[in-house]
Coordinates of C-alpha atoms and ligand atoms in Angstrom, one line a residue:
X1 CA 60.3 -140.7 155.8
X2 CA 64.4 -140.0 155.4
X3 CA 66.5 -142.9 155.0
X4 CA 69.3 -143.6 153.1
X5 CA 70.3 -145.4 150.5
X6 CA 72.7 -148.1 150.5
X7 CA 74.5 -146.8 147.8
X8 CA 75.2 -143.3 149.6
X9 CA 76.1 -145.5 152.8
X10 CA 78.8 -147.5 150.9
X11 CA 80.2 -144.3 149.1
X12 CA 80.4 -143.0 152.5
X13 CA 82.2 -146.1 154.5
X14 CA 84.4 -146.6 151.5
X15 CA 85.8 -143.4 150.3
X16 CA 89.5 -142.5 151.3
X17 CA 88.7 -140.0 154.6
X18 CA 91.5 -139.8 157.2
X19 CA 90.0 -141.6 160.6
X20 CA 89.1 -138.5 162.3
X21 CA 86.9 -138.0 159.4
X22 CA 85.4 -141.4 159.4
X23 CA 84.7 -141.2 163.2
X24 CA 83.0 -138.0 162.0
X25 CA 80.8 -139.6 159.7
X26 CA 79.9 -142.7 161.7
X27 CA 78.4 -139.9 163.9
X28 CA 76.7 -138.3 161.0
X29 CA 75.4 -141.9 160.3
X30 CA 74.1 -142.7 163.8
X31 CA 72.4 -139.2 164.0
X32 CA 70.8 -140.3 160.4
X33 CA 69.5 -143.6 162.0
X34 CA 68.3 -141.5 164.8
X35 CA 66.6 -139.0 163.2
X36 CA 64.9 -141.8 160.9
X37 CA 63.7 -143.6 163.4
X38 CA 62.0 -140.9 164.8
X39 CA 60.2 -139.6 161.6
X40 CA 59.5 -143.3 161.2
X41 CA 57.7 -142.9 164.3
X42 CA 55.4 -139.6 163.5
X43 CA 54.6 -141.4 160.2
X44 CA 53.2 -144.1 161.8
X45 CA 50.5 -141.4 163.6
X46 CA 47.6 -141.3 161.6
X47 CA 47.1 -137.6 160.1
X48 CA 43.7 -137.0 158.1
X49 CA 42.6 -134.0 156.4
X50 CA 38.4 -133.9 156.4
X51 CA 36.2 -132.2 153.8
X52 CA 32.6 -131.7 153.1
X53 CA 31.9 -132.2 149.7
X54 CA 28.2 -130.6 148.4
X55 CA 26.5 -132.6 145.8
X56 CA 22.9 -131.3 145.2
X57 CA 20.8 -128.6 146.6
X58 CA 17.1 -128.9 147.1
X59 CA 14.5 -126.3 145.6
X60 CA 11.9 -127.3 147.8
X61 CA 11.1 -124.2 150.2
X62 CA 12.2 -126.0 153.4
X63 CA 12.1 -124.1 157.1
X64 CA 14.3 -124.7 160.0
X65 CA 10.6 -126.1 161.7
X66 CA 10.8 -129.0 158.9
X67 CA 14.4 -130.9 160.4
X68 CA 13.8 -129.6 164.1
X69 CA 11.6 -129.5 166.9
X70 CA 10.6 -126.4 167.9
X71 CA 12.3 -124.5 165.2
X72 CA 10.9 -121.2 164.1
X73 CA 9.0 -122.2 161.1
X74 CA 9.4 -118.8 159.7
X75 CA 13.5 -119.5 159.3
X76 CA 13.6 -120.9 155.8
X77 CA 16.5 -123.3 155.5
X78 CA 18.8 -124.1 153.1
X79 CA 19.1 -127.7 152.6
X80 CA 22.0 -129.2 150.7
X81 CA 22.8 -133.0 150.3
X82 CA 27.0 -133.9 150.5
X83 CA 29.3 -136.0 151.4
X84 CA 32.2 -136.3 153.6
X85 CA 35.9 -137.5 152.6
X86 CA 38.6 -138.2 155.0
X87 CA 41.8 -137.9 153.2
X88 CA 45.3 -139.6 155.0
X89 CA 46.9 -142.5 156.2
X90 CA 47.4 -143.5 152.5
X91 CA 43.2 -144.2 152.2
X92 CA 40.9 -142.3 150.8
X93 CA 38.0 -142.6 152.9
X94 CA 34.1 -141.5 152.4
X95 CA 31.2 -140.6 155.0
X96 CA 28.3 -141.9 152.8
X97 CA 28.3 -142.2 149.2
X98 CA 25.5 -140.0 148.3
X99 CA 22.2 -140.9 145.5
X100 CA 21.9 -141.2 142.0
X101 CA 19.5 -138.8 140.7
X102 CA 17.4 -141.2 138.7
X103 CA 16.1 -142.4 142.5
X104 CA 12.3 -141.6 142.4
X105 CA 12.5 -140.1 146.2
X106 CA 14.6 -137.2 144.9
X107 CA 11.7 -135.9 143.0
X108 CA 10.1 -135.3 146.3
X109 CA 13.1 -132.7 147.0
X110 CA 13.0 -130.7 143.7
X111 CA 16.7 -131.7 143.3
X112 CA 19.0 -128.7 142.0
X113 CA 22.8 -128.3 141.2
X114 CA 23.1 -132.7 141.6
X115 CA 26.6 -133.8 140.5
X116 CA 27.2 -137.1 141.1
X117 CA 28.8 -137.9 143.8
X118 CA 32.0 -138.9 142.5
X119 CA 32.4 -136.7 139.9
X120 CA 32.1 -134.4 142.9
X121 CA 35.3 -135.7 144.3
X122 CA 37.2 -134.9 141.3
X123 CA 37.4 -131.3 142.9
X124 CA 40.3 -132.7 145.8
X125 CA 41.7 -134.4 142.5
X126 CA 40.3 -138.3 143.2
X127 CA 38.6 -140.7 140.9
X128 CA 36.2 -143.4 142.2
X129 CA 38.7 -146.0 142.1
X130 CA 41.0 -144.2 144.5
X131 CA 37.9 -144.6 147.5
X132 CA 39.4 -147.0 149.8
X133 CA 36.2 -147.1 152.0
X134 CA 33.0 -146.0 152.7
X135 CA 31.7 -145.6 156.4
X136 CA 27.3 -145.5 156.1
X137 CA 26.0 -143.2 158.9
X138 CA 22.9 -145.7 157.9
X139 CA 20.9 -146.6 154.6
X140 CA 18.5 -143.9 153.4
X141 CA 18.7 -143.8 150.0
X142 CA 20.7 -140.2 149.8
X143 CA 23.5 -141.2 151.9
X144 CA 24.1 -145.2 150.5
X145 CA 22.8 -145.0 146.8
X146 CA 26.3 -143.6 145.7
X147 CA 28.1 -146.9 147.0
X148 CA 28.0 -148.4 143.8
X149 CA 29.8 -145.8 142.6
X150 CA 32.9 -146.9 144.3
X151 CA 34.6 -150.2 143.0
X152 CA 37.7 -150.2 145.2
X153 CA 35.7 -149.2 148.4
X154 CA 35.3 -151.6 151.2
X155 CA 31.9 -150.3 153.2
X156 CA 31.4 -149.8 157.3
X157 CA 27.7 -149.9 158.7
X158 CA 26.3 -151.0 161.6
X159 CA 25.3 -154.8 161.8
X160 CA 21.8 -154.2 163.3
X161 CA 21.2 -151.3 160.9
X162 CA 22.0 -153.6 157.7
X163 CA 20.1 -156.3 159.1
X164 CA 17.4 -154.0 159.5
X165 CA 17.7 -152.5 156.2
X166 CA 17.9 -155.8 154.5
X167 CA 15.4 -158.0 156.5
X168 CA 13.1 -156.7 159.0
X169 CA 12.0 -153.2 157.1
X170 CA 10.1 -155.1 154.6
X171 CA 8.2 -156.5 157.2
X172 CA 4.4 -155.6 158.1
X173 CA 4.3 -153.0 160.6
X174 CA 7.5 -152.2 160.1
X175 CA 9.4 -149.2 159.0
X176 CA 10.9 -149.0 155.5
X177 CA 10.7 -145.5 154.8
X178 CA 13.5 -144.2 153.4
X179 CA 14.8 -147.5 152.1
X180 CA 15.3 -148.2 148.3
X181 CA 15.2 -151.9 147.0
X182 CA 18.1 -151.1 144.6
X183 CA 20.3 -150.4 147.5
X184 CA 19.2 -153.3 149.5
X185 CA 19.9 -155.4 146.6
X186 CA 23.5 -154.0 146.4
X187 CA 23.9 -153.7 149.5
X188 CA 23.5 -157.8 149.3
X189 CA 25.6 -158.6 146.6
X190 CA 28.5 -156.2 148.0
X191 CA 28.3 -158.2 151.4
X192 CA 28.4 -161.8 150.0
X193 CA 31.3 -160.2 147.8
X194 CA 33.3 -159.7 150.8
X195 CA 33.0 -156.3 150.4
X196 CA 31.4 -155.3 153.6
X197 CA 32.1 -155.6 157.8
X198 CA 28.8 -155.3 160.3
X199 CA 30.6 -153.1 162.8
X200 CA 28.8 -154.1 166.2
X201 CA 27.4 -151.3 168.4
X202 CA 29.3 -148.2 169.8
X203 CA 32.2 -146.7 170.3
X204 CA 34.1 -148.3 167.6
X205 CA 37.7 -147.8 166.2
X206 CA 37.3 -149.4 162.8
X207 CA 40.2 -147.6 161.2
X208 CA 43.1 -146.2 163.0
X209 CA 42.1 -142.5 164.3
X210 CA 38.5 -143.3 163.4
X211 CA 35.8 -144.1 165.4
X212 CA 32.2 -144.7 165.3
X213 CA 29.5 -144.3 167.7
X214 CA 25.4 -145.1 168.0
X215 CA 22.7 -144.1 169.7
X216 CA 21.1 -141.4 167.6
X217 CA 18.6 -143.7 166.4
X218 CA 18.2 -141.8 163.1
X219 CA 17.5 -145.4 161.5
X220 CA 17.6 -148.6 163.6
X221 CA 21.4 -148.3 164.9
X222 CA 22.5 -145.0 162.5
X223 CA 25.9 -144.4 163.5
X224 CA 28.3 -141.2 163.7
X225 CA 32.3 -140.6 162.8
X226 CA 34.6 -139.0 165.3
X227 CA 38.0 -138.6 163.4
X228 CA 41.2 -137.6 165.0
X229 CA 43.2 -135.4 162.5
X230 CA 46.2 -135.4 164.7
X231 CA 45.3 -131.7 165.3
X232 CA 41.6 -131.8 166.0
X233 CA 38.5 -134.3 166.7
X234 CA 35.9 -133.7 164.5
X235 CA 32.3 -135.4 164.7
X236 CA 30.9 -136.3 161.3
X237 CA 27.4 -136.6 162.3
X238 CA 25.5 -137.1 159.1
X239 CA 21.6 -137.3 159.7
X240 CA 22.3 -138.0 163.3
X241 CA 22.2 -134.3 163.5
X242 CA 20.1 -132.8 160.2
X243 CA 21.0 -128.9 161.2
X244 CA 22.8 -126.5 163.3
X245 CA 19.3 -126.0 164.8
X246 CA 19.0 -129.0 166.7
X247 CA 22.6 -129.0 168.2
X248 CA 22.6 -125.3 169.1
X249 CA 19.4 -125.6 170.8
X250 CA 19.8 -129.4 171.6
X251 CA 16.5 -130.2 170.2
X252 CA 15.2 -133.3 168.6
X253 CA 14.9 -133.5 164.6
X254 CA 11.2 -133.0 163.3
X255 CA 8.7 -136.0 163.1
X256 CA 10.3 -138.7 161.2
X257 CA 13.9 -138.1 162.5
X258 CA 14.5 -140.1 164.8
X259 CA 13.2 -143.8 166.9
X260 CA 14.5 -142.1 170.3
X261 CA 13.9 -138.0 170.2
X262 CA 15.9 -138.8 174.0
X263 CA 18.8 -140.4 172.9
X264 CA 19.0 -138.1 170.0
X265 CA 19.6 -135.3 171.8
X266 CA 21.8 -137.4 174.1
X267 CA 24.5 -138.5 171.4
X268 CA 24.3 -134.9 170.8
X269 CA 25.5 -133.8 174.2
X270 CA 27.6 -136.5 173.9
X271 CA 29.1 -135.1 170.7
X272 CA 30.0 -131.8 172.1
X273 CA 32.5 -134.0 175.1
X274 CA 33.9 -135.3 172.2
X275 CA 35.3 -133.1 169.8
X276 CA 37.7 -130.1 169.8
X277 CA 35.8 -127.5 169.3
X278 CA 31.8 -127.6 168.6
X279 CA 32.4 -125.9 165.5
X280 CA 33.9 -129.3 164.8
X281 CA 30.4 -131.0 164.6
X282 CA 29.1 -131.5 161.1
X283 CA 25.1 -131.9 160.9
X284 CA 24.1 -134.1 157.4
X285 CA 21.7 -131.6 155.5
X286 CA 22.8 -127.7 156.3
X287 CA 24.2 -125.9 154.0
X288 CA 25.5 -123.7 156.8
X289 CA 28.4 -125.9 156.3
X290 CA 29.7 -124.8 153.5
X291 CA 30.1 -121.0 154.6
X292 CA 30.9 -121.7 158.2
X293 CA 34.5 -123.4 157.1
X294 CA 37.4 -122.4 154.3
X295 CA 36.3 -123.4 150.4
X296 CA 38.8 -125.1 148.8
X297 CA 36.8 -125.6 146.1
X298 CA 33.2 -124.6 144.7
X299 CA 31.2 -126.6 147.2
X300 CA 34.0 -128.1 149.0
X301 CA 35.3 -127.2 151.9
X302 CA 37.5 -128.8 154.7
X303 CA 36.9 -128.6 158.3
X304 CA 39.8 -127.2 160.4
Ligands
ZN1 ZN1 19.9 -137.7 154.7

């Protein structure tokens, strides 16, 4: 934002002009005041630039038929694991913190090409400390082990999913597939730290330009982003959508991907009334992502 310094206002009132001249420059002044408080104004209008930032890749032989219903299980699928970083508004914000690679479930994926998440983000030129938060689509252990990471970062996630996640899961009969005790254990310590707010239910603003929504069901109450850029709204999905599969054909993930296949592909209908354009509507695993929007870097790209 312009504004001018004192000094260059006193120089200005005091110097020896004739009193046309002065009357001149109090009009120059005025239209300086003006034209300040109306860039004052714009700055105040949250602008965020959004990027998807690949960490790993998966050697496992994956189809399409794996991450959604119905899908041709001849389509192999490229399966990638990332993150998303939502840069502006003088925060440096991330959509889930990715894993560490010594987590035992990553075996299960034949993990390829893993850099850690935040060495990742050195890429668009940030170090962890610069992460100002971290917004958890929900807590499987490839989208929350990363938080750690992070010391600066002040983490988002649904109430009823972290009380899921950190009580009821262990439970018997209950569903903690997915779930890491390291990350529950953090996930403790970072909340009686302060460090954490339980955002409750849908259709949320919990940063300005930044809102989050439910009813996926992915987890217990997995939630998605809807960021307004100031040019576009784009939907962060994460796992609530795992590939373009499911939202083009408005399918339900595979087995395992949801507690409500119905509201699933609800919140994905939903999605689409939402955002820009539905190129604008980020599913968590594809790596269709990466060649469906401008690299800025190897395995970063930002979606505009
Ligand atoms: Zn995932």
């Amino acid at each position: 934002m312009f504004s001018p310094s004192y000094y260059y206002l006193s120089l200005l009132l005091t110097s020896g002009f004739t009193a046309y001249l002065y009357g001149m420059k109090k009009l120059f002044l005025l239209s300086l005041v003006v034209l300040s408080g109306v860039l004052g104004a714009r700055a105040q209008t949250p602008v965020y630039k959004v990027y998807a930032i690949k960490f790993a890749g998966s050697a496992y032989p994956f189809t399409a038929a794996d991450w959604a219903k119905g899908a041709p299980a001849t389509d192999s699928l490229k399966f990638n694991f990332m993150v998303w970083l939502i840069k502006g508004n003088d925060r440096n914000i991330l959509v889930d913190a990715g894993f560490l690679n010594d987590i035992e479930d990553a075996k299960e994926f034949k993990v390829i090409n893993y850099i850690r998440p935040d060495s990742a983000l050195y890429k668009l030129g940030l170090k962890a400390g610069d992460i100002t938060d971290i917004i958890l689509s929900h807590p499987h252990w490839d989208h929350i082990d990363g938080v750690g990471l992070f010391p600066n970062a002040h983490v988002w996630i649904q109430k009823d999913d972290f009380n899921y996640f950190v009580g009821a899961a262990w439970q018997k009969g209950e569903g903690s597939g997915g779930f890491n005790k390291r990350d529950v254990r953090m996930m403790i310590d970072l909340n009686l730290a302060g460090k954490v707010t339980l955002v409750d239910g849908d259709n949320k603003e919990i940063i300005p330009g930044i809102k989050v929504f439910t009813g996926s069901r992915h987890t217990f109450n997995s939630e998605y982003v809807l960021v307004n850029t100031g040019n576009n709204r784009i939907v962060l999905a994460s796992d609530n959508i795992w590939i373009y599969y499911s939202l083009d054909h408005l399918v339900p993930p595979a087995d395992g991907g949801t507690l409500d296949p119905a509201g699933y592909v609800k919140a994905m209908q939903r999605m689409k009334t939402m955002v820009t354009d539905v190129r604008f509507i980020v599913p968590g695993h594809d790596a269709a992502v990466f060649s469906r929007f401008p690299a800025v870097a190897a395995g970063v790209v930002e979606i505009k």
